[in-house]
Coordinates of N, CA and C in Angstrom, one line a residue:
Chain A
D67 N 58.6 176.0 125.2 CA 58.1 175.7 123.6 C 57.1 176.7 123.0
I68 N 57.0 176.8 121.7 CA 56.2 177.7 120.9 C 55.0 177.3 121.0
Q69 N 53.9 178.3 121.4 CA 52.6 177.7 121.3 C 51.9 178.4 120.1
M70 N 51.2 177.6 119.5 CA 50.6 177.9 118.4 C 48.8 178.0 118.3
T71 N 48.4 179.2 117.8 CA 46.9 179.2 117.9 C 46.5 179.6 116.7
Q72 N 45.3 178.9 116.2 CA 44.6 179.1 115.3 C 43.4 179.6 115.2
S73 N 43.0 180.3 114.4 CA 41.3 180.8 114.2 C 41.2 180.9 112.8
P74 N 39.7 180.6 113.0 CA 38.8 180.3 113.6 C 39.2 178.5 114.1
S75 N 38.3 178.1 114.9 CA 38.6 176.6 115.3 C 37.7 176.0 114.3
S76 N 36.4 176.5 113.9 CA 35.9 175.9 112.7 C 35.3 176.9 111.7
L77 N 34.7 176.6 110.8 CA 34.5 177.6 109.6 C 33.6 176.7 108.7
S78 N 32.3 177.4 108.4 CA 31.6 176.8 107.1 C 31.5 177.8 106.2
A79 N 31.9 177.3 105.2 CA 31.7 178.0 103.9 C 30.9 177.1 102.4
S80 N 31.1 177.6 101.6 CA 30.5 177.1 100.5 C 31.6 177.0 99.1
V81 N 31.0 176.4 98.1 CA 32.1 175.9 97.3 C 32.1 177.5 96.2
G82 N 33.4 177.9 96.0 CA 33.7 179.0 95.5 C 34.2 179.9 96.3
D83 N 34.1 179.9 97.7 CA 34.1 181.1 98.6 C 35.8 181.1 98.7
R84 N 36.1 182.3 99.1 CA 37.6 182.6 99.6 C 37.7 182.5 101.0
V85 N 38.4 181.6 101.5 CA 38.5 181.5 102.9 C 40.0 181.7 103.3
T86 N 40.2 182.3 104.6 CA 41.1 182.3 105.1 C 41.1 182.0 106.6
I87 N 42.5 181.3 107.0 CA 42.7 180.5 108.4 C 43.9 181.5 108.7
T88 N 44.0 181.8 110.3 CA 45.0 182.4 110.8 C 45.6 181.6 111.9
C89 N 47.1 181.6 111.9 CA 47.7 181.0 112.9 C 48.6 182.2 113.6
R90 N 48.7 182.1 114.8 CA 49.6 183.4 115.6 C 50.5 182.1 116.4
A91 N 51.7 182.6 116.6 CA 52.8 182.0 117.4 C 53.1 182.6 118.7
S92 N 53.4 182.3 119.7 CA 53.6 183.0 121.0 C 55.1 183.5 121.0
Q93 N 55.9 183.5 120.1 CA 57.0 184.2 119.7 C 57.4 184.4 118.2
S94 N 58.1 185.3 118.0 CA 58.5 185.6 116.8 C 59.3 184.3 116.0
M95 N 59.0 183.9 115.0 CA 59.8 182.6 114.3 C 59.9 182.5 112.9
S96 N 60.2 184.0 112.4 CA 60.6 184.1 111.1 C 59.8 183.7 110.1
S97 N 60.0 182.9 109.2 CA 59.2 182.3 108.3 C 59.0 180.7 108.3
Y98 N 59.3 180.2 109.6 CA 59.3 178.8 109.9 C 57.7 178.2 110.2
L99 N 57.1 178.2 109.2 CA 55.7 177.6 109.6 C 55.1 177.0 108.3
N100 N 54.6 175.7 108.5 CA 53.9 175.0 107.6 C 52.7 174.8 107.8
W101 N 51.8 174.4 106.7 CA 50.7 174.1 106.9 C 50.2 172.8 106.2
Y102 N 49.2 172.1 106.9 CA 48.9 170.8 106.7 C 47.4 170.6 106.5
Q103 N 46.8 169.7 105.4 CA 45.5 169.4 105.4 C 45.3 168.0 105.8
Q104 N 44.5 167.7 106.6 CA 43.9 166.2 106.9 C 42.5 165.8 106.7
K105 N 42.2 165.2 106.2 CA 40.9 164.5 106.0 C 40.9 163.2 106.9
P106 N 39.5 163.1 107.2 CA 39.1 162.0 108.3 C 39.6 160.7 108.0
G107 N 40.2 160.1 108.9 CA 40.9 158.7 108.7 C 42.2 158.7 108.0
K108 N 42.9 160.0 107.6 CA 43.8 159.9 106.6 C 45.1 160.6 107.5
A109 N 46.2 160.3 106.8 CA 47.2 161.1 107.5 C 47.3 162.6 107.1
P110 N 48.1 163.5 107.7 CA 47.9 164.9 107.4 C 49.0 164.6 105.9
K111 N 48.5 166.1 105.3 CA 49.2 166.2 103.8 C 50.1 167.7 103.8
L112 N 51.1 167.7 103.5 CA 51.7 168.9 103.4 C 51.3 170.0 102.1
L113 N 50.8 171.1 102.6 CA 50.4 172.1 101.4 C 51.2 173.1 101.4
I114 N 51.8 173.8 102.4 CA 52.7 175.2 102.5 C 53.7 174.7 103.4
Y115 N 54.9 175.0 103.0 CA 56.2 175.1 103.8 C 56.8 176.5 103.6
A116 N 57.5 176.6 104.8 CA 58.2 178.2 105.1 C 57.5 179.2 104.9
A117 N 56.1 179.2 105.3 CA 55.1 180.3 105.3 C 54.5 180.6 103.9
S118 N 55.2 180.5 102.8 CA 54.7 180.8 101.4 C 55.0 179.9 100.6
S119 N 55.8 178.7 100.6 CA 56.2 177.9 99.6 C 55.1 177.0 99.3
L120 N 54.8 176.8 98.3 CA 53.7 175.6 97.8 C 54.3 174.3 97.6
Q121 N 53.9 173.2 98.5 CA 54.4 172.1 98.0 C 54.1 171.3 96.6
S122 N 55.0 170.8 96.2 CA 54.6 170.4 94.6 C 53.4 169.5 94.6
G123 N 52.6 169.6 93.8 CA 51.5 169.0 93.3 C 50.2 169.5 94.2
V124 N 50.2 170.3 94.9 CA 49.1 171.2 95.5 C 48.7 172.3 94.5
P125 N 47.3 172.2 94.6 CA 46.9 173.3 93.5 C 47.0 174.7 94.0
S126 N 47.1 175.3 93.1 CA 47.5 177.0 93.2 C 46.5 177.8 93.9
R127 N 45.5 177.4 94.2 CA 44.6 178.2 95.0 C 44.8 178.4 96.4
F128 N 45.7 177.3 96.8 CA 46.4 177.5 98.1 C 47.5 178.6 98.2
S129 N 47.3 179.2 99.1 CA 48.6 180.0 99.2 C 48.8 180.5 101.0
G130 N 49.9 180.8 100.8 CA 50.3 181.2 102.5 C 50.9 182.6 102.6
S131 N 51.0 183.4 103.6 CA 51.5 184.2 103.9 C 51.9 184.7 105.3
G132 N 52.8 185.5 105.7 CA 52.9 185.9 107.0 C 54.6 185.9 107.2
S133 N 55.0 186.4 108.6 CA 56.2 186.1 109.0 C 56.2 186.7 110.5
G134 N 57.3 186.2 111.3 CA 57.2 186.6 112.8 C 56.1 185.9 113.6
T135 N 55.1 186.5 113.8 CA 54.1 185.6 114.8 C 52.9 185.4 114.1
D136 N 52.7 186.1 112.9 CA 51.2 186.0 112.4 C 51.2 185.5 111.0
F137 N 50.5 184.6 110.8 CA 50.7 183.8 109.5 C 49.0 183.4 108.9
T138 N 48.8 183.4 107.8 CA 47.7 183.0 107.2 C 47.7 181.8 106.2
L139 N 46.7 181.3 106.0 CA 46.4 180.1 104.8 C 45.4 180.6 104.2
T140 N 45.4 180.9 102.7 CA 44.2 181.5 102.0 C 43.8 180.3 100.9
I141 N 42.6 180.1 101.0 CA 42.1 179.3 99.7 C 41.3 180.3 98.8
S142 N 41.6 180.3 97.5 CA 41.0 181.3 97.0 C 39.5 181.2 96.4
S143 N 39.3 179.7 95.9 CA 38.2 179.3 95.7 C 37.8 177.8 95.9
L144 N 37.2 177.9 97.2 CA 37.0 176.5 97.8 C 36.4 175.4 96.8
Q145 N 37.2 174.1 96.6 CA 36.3 173.1 95.8 C 35.6 172.1 96.9
P146 N 35.1 171.2 96.3 CA 34.6 170.2 97.3 C 35.5 169.4 97.9
E147 N 36.7 169.0 97.4 CA 37.7 168.3 98.3 C 38.5 169.0 99.2
D148 N 38.4 170.2 99.2 CA 39.2 171.1 100.3 C 38.4 171.2 101.7
F149 N 37.3 170.4 101.9 CA 36.5 170.3 103.3 C 37.3 169.5 104.0
A150 N 37.9 169.9 105.0 CA 38.8 169.0 105.9 C 39.0 169.9 107.1
T151 N 40.3 169.6 107.6 CA 40.9 170.2 108.9 C 42.4 170.6 108.6
Y152 N 42.4 171.9 108.9 CA 43.8 172.3 108.5 C 44.6 172.8 109.9
Y153 N 45.8 172.3 109.9 CA 47.0 172.8 110.9 C 48.1 173.4 110.6
C154 N 48.6 174.4 111.3 CA 49.7 175.0 111.1 C 50.8 174.3 111.9
Q155 N 51.8 174.4 111.8 CA 53.1 173.6 112.5 C 54.1 174.8 112.3
Q156 N 54.8 175.0 113.6 CA 56.0 175.6 113.5 C 57.2 174.8 113.6
S157 N 58.2 175.1 112.9 CA 59.5 174.4 112.8 C 60.7 175.3 113.1
Y158 N 60.6 176.0 114.0 CA 61.3 177.2 114.5 C 62.2 176.7 115.7
S159 N 61.6 176.1 116.4 CA 62.2 175.5 117.6 C 62.4 174.1 117.7
T160 N 63.0 173.3 118.2 CA 63.4 171.9 118.0 C 61.8 170.9 118.3
L161 N 60.8 171.4 119.0 CA 59.6 170.5 119.3 C 58.8 171.1 118.3
Y162 N 58.3 170.5 117.3 CA 57.7 171.4 116.0 C 56.2 171.3 116.2
T163 N 55.6 172.2 117.2 CA 54.4 172.1 117.6 C 53.4 172.6 116.5
F164 N 52.1 172.1 117.0 CA 51.0 172.1 116.0 C 50.0 173.2 116.5
G165 N 49.1 173.9 115.7 CA 48.0 174.5 116.0 C 46.9 173.7 116.4
Q166 N 45.8 173.9 117.0 CA 45.0 173.0 117.6 C 44.0 172.4 116.2
G167 N 43.9 173.2 115.1 CA 43.2 172.9 114.0 C 42.2 173.7 113.8
T168 N 41.9 173.9 112.4 CA 40.9 174.3 111.8 C 40.0 173.5 111.2
K169 N 38.7 173.2 111.3 CA 37.7 172.4 110.6 C 37.0 173.1 109.6
L170 N 37.1 172.9 108.4 CA 36.2 173.6 107.3 C 35.5 172.8 106.5
E171 N 34.0 173.2 107.4 CA 32.9 172.6 106.6 C 32.1 173.2 105.6
I172 N 31.3 172.4 105.1 CA 30.5 172.8 104.0 C 29.2 173.5 104.4
K173 N 28.9 174.8 104.1 CA 27.7 175.5 104.6 C 26.3 175.1 103.8
Chain B
E71 N 59.2 155.3 95.0 CA 58.1 155.7 95.8 C 58.5 155.5 97.5
V72 N 58.5 157.0 98.0 CA 58.6 157.0 99.3 C 57.5 156.3 100.3
Q73 N 57.9 155.4 101.0 CA 56.7 154.7 101.8 C 57.1 154.8 103.4
L74 N 56.4 155.1 104.3 CA 56.5 155.0 105.7 C 55.3 154.1 106.2
V75 N 55.8 153.1 107.0 CA 54.6 152.2 107.2 C 54.9 151.5 108.8
E76 N 53.8 152.2 109.5 CA 54.1 151.9 111.0 C 53.3 150.6 111.3
S77 N 53.6 149.9 112.3 CA 53.1 148.9 113.0 C 53.5 148.7 114.5
G78 N 52.8 148.1 115.3 CA 52.8 147.7 116.8 C 51.7 148.2 117.6
G79 N 51.0 148.8 117.1 CA 50.0 149.2 118.0 C 49.1 148.2 118.2
G80 N 48.1 148.5 119.3 CA 47.4 147.4 119.9 C 46.9 148.0 121.1
L81 N 46.2 147.2 121.9 CA 45.8 147.1 123.1 C 46.8 146.9 124.2
V82 N 47.0 147.9 125.2 CA 47.5 147.7 126.4 C 47.1 148.3 127.6
Q83 N 47.4 147.7 128.7 CA 46.7 148.2 129.9 C 47.5 149.4 130.5
P84 N 46.9 150.4 131.2 CA 47.5 151.4 131.9 C 48.8 150.9 132.4
G85 N 50.1 151.6 132.5 CA 51.1 151.2 132.9 C 51.9 150.5 132.4
G86 N 51.4 150.0 131.2 CA 52.2 148.8 130.5 C 53.2 149.5 129.4
S87 N 53.6 148.7 128.3 CA 54.8 149.2 127.4 C 54.3 148.5 125.9
L88 N 55.0 149.3 125.1 CA 54.7 149.0 123.6 C 55.4 149.6 122.7
R89 N 55.9 148.9 121.8 CA 57.0 149.4 120.6 C 56.4 149.5 119.5
L90 N 56.5 150.7 119.1 CA 55.9 151.0 117.6 C 57.3 151.0 116.6
S91 N 57.0 150.8 115.5 CA 57.9 150.7 114.5 C 57.4 151.3 113.1
C92 N 58.4 151.9 112.4 CA 57.9 152.7 111.1 C 59.2 152.1 110.3
A93 N 58.5 151.2 109.1 CA 59.5 151.2 108.1 C 59.6 151.9 107.0
A94 N 60.5 152.5 106.5 CA 61.0 153.3 105.6 C 61.4 152.6 104.5
S95 N 61.0 153.2 103.3 CA 61.5 152.5 101.7 C 61.2 153.6 100.7
G96 N 62.2 153.6 99.8 CA 62.1 154.5 98.7 C 62.9 155.9 98.8
F97 N 63.8 156.0 99.9 CA 64.5 156.9 99.9 C 65.7 156.5 101.0
T98 N 66.5 157.2 101.1 CA 67.8 157.2 101.9 C 67.9 157.6 103.6
F99 N 67.1 156.3 104.0 CA 66.6 156.6 105.6 C 67.5 157.1 106.1
S100 N 68.9 156.9 106.0 CA 69.8 157.3 107.2 C 70.1 158.9 106.7
S101 N 69.6 159.5 105.8 CA 69.9 161.1 105.5 C 68.9 161.8 106.1
Y102 N 67.9 161.4 106.6 CA 66.6 162.2 107.1 C 66.2 162.1 108.4
A103 N 66.2 163.2 109.0 CA 65.6 163.2 110.5 C 64.0 162.6 110.5
M104 N 63.7 161.8 111.5 CA 62.4 161.3 111.6 C 61.5 162.0 112.9
H105 N 60.3 161.7 112.8 CA 59.4 162.3 114.0 C 58.5 161.4 114.0
W106 N 57.9 161.6 115.4 CA 56.7 160.7 116.0 C 55.5 161.8 116.2
V107 N 54.5 161.7 115.6 CA 53.2 162.7 116.0 C 52.1 161.8 116.4
R108 N 51.4 162.2 117.1 CA 50.1 161.6 117.5 C 48.8 162.3 117.4
Q109 N 47.6 161.6 117.4 CA 46.5 162.1 117.4 C 45.4 161.4 118.1
A110 N 45.0 161.8 119.2 CA 44.0 161.3 120.3 C 42.6 161.2 119.4
P111 N 41.8 160.4 119.9 CA 40.5 160.4 119.1 C 39.9 161.5 118.9
G112 N 39.2 162.0 117.8 CA 38.7 163.4 117.6 C 39.4 164.6 118.2
K113 N 40.7 164.4 118.2 CA 41.4 165.7 118.5 C 42.4 166.1 117.4
G114 N 43.2 166.9 117.8 CA 44.2 167.5 117.0 C 45.4 166.8 116.9
L115 N 46.4 167.1 116.1 CA 47.8 166.3 116.3 C 48.7 167.1 117.3
E116 N 49.6 166.3 117.9 CA 50.4 166.5 118.8 C 51.7 166.0 118.9
Y117 N 52.6 166.7 118.7 CA 54.0 166.4 118.3 C 54.7 165.7 119.6
V118 N 55.2 164.7 119.2 CA 55.9 163.6 120.5 C 57.2 163.5 120.4
S119 N 58.0 163.3 119.4 CA 59.3 162.8 119.2 C 60.3 163.2 117.9
A120 N 61.4 163.3 118.2 CA 62.4 163.4 116.9 C 63.7 162.7 117.2
I121 N 64.3 162.3 116.1 CA 65.5 161.9 116.0 C 66.5 162.3 115.0
S122 N 67.7 162.6 114.8 CA 68.4 163.2 114.1 C 68.6 162.1 113.1
S123 N 69.3 162.4 111.9 CA 69.3 161.2 111.0 C 70.2 160.2 111.4
N124 N 71.3 160.6 112.2 CA 72.3 159.2 112.9 C 72.0 159.0 114.1
G125 N 71.0 159.4 114.7 CA 70.4 158.8 115.9 C 70.9 159.4 117.0
G126 N 71.9 160.6 116.8 CA 72.6 161.0 117.9 C 72.0 162.1 118.9
I127 N 70.7 162.6 118.2 CA 70.3 163.7 118.8 C 68.9 163.2 119.0
T128 N 68.1 163.6 119.8 CA 66.5 163.3 120.1 C 66.0 164.1 121.0
Y129 N 64.6 164.3 120.7 CA 63.8 165.2 121.2 C 62.7 164.8 121.7
Y130 N 61.9 165.0 123.2 CA 60.7 164.7 123.1 C 59.8 165.5 124.1
A131 N 58.5 165.7 123.5 CA 57.6 166.5 124.1 C 57.6 166.2 125.5
N132 N 57.4 167.2 126.5 CA 57.2 167.1 128.0 C 56.3 165.8 128.3
S133 N 54.9 165.8 127.6 CA 53.9 164.8 128.0 C 54.6 163.3 127.9
V134 N 55.8 163.3 127.4 CA 56.1 161.8 127.1 C 57.9 161.8 127.7
K135 N 58.2 162.6 127.9 CA 59.6 162.9 128.2 C 59.6 161.8 129.3
G136 N 60.7 160.8 129.7 CA 61.0 160.2 130.7 C 60.4 158.8 130.3
R137 N 59.4 158.5 129.4 CA 58.5 157.6 129.6 C 58.5 156.7 128.0
F138 N 59.0 157.8 126.9 CA 59.0 157.2 125.8 C 60.7 157.5 125.3
T139 N 61.0 156.3 124.3 CA 62.2 156.6 123.9 C 62.2 156.4 122.5
I140 N 62.6 157.2 121.5 CA 62.6 157.3 120.1 C 64.1 156.7 119.8
S141 N 64.1 155.7 118.8 CA 65.3 155.0 118.1 C 65.3 154.9 116.6
R142 N 66.4 154.7 116.2 CA 66.6 154.4 114.7 C 67.3 153.0 114.4
D143 N 67.0 152.1 113.3 CA 68.1 151.4 113.1 C 68.4 151.7 111.6
N144 N 69.5 152.4 111.2 CA 69.5 153.0 109.8 C 69.9 151.5 108.8
S145 N 70.5 150.5 109.3 CA 70.7 149.4 108.9 C 69.3 148.6 108.1
K146 N 68.5 148.9 109.2 CA 67.0 148.2 108.6 C 66.1 149.3 108.2
N147 N 66.6 150.4 108.0 CA 65.6 151.4 107.5 C 64.4 151.3 108.4
T148 N 64.5 151.6 109.5 CA 63.3 151.4 110.7 C 63.8 152.3 111.8
L149 N 62.3 152.9 112.0 CA 62.3 154.2 113.1 C 61.6 153.2 114.3
Y150 N 62.0 153.6 115.7 CA 61.1 152.9 116.7 C 60.7 154.1 117.8
L151 N 59.6 153.7 118.5 CA 59.2 154.6 119.4 C 58.5 153.6 120.6
Q152 N 59.6 153.3 121.7 CA 59.6 152.4 122.8 C 58.3 153.2 123.6
M153 N 57.4 152.9 124.1 CA 56.6 153.5 125.2 C 56.3 152.8 126.5
G154 N 56.6 153.7 127.6 CA 56.4 152.9 128.6 C 55.4 153.5 129.8
S155 N 55.1 153.1 130.6 CA 54.3 153.9 131.8 C 53.2 154.5 130.9
L156 N 52.2 153.8 130.3 CA 51.6 154.2 129.3 C 50.2 154.6 130.4
R157 N 49.4 155.6 129.8 CA 48.5 156.2 130.5 C 47.1 156.3 129.4
A158 N 46.2 156.5 130.0 CA 44.8 156.4 129.3 C 44.9 157.8 127.8
E159 N 45.7 159.0 128.7 CA 46.0 160.2 127.7 C 47.0 159.6 126.5
D160 N 47.4 158.8 126.6 CA 48.6 158.4 125.3 C 47.8 157.6 124.3
M161 N 46.6 157.3 124.8 CA 45.6 156.6 123.4 C 45.6 157.4 122.1
A162 N 46.2 157.1 121.2 CA 46.0 158.0 119.9 C 46.3 156.9 118.6
V163 N 46.2 157.4 117.7 CA 47.1 157.2 116.3 C 48.2 157.9 116.4
Y164 N 49.3 157.0 116.4 CA 50.7 157.4 116.0 C 51.1 157.3 114.5
Y165 N 51.6 158.6 114.2 CA 52.2 158.5 112.9 C 53.6 158.9 112.8
C166 N 54.5 158.3 111.9 CA 55.9 158.7 111.8 C 55.7 159.5 110.4
A167 N 57.1 160.6 110.6 CA 57.1 161.5 109.2 C 58.1 161.7 109.2
R168 N 58.4 161.9 107.9 CA 60.0 162.4 107.4 C 60.1 163.9 107.4
E169 N 61.1 164.3 108.0 CA 61.6 165.9 107.9 C 62.6 166.0 106.6
D170 N 61.9 167.1 106.0 CA 62.8 167.6 104.7 C 63.0 169.0 105.1
G171 N 63.7 169.7 103.9 CA 63.8 171.2 103.7 C 64.7 171.9 104.6
G172 N 65.8 171.0 105.0 CA 66.8 171.7 105.5 C 66.2 172.7 106.7
A173 N 66.8 173.7 106.8 CA 66.4 175.0 107.8 C 65.3 175.0 108.2
A174 N 64.3 174.9 106.9 CA 62.9 175.4 106.9 C 62.3 174.0 106.9
A175 N 62.6 173.2 108.1 CA 62.0 171.9 108.3 C 60.5 171.9 108.0
F176 N 60.0 170.5 107.4 CA 58.4 170.3 107.2 C 58.7 168.9 106.9
F177 N 57.3 168.4 107.4 CA 57.1 166.9 107.2 C 56.4 166.5 105.8
D178 N 57.3 166.0 104.9 CA 56.7 165.8 103.5 C 56.1 164.7 103.4
Y179 N 56.3 163.5 104.1 CA 55.9 162.1 104.1 C 55.6 161.5 105.6
W180 N 54.3 161.1 105.3 CA 53.6 160.5 106.7 C 53.4 159.1 106.5
G181 N 53.3 158.3 107.7 CA 52.8 156.9 107.5 C 51.2 157.0 107.4
Q182 N 50.7 155.8 107.6 CA 49.1 155.8 107.6 C 48.8 155.8 109.0
G183 N 49.6 155.6 109.9 CA 49.2 155.6 111.5 C 48.8 154.2 111.8
T184 N 49.3 154.3 113.2 CA 48.9 152.9 114.2 C 48.5 153.5 115.2
L185 N 47.2 152.6 115.4 CA 46.4 153.0 116.9 C 47.1 152.3 118.1
V186 N 47.1 153.3 118.9 CA 47.5 152.6 120.4 C 46.1 152.8 121.4
T187 N 45.8 151.5 122.1 CA 44.5 151.8 122.8 C 45.3 151.7 124.3
V188 N 44.9 152.6 125.3 CA 45.3 152.0 126.7 C 44.1 152.0 127.3
S189 N 44.0 150.8 127.7 CA 42.8 150.4 128.7 C 42.8 149.1 129.5
S190 N 42.3 149.2 130.5 CA 42.1 147.8 131.4 C 40.9 147.0 130.7

């Protein structure tokens, strides 16, 4: 199975900050990488697919980049509704494993 | 409107069994692969199982292989997860999710989740 490692595990930031979350895969996987946002008590929501494609309806302050083993999710200017937990997911191999999550908290 | 609604969760004793259901509506269910993902209390997302659109191909995480069975009934637009030999570590909210994107697979719709509690 492909192992996904996110960093940092938690992050404190302020409204308006630029934030970057990193996801590293245990093997090369082209651009088969997705990002989800999850708020407490809710199901995950797709933000970015195929490493850099923005899901319909997702604000353009979210962006993704990377290929191979290293990927990033960037939020260009944090809004109050962005404080949540973020997960990467690989869809290169059949068991679509997730990273351990990054909890984004208000500073 | 696409909807996925899980049901069947509840309290079960260690070693017991439970069947989860995921009722789909608002799309052609038989055209999509479907997945189960779980989340233990206060923990991250864990991938559980997948089934192809026609039910002919299934995949399982090592943690549930041999104990869980995924299936679907395309005539009823319903996905199932039969869980057996349940352990404390299986306690979680279980989500069903629809796969889209072709080769660049992603989960574009999720259910609200159903809680499975394993305790004596």
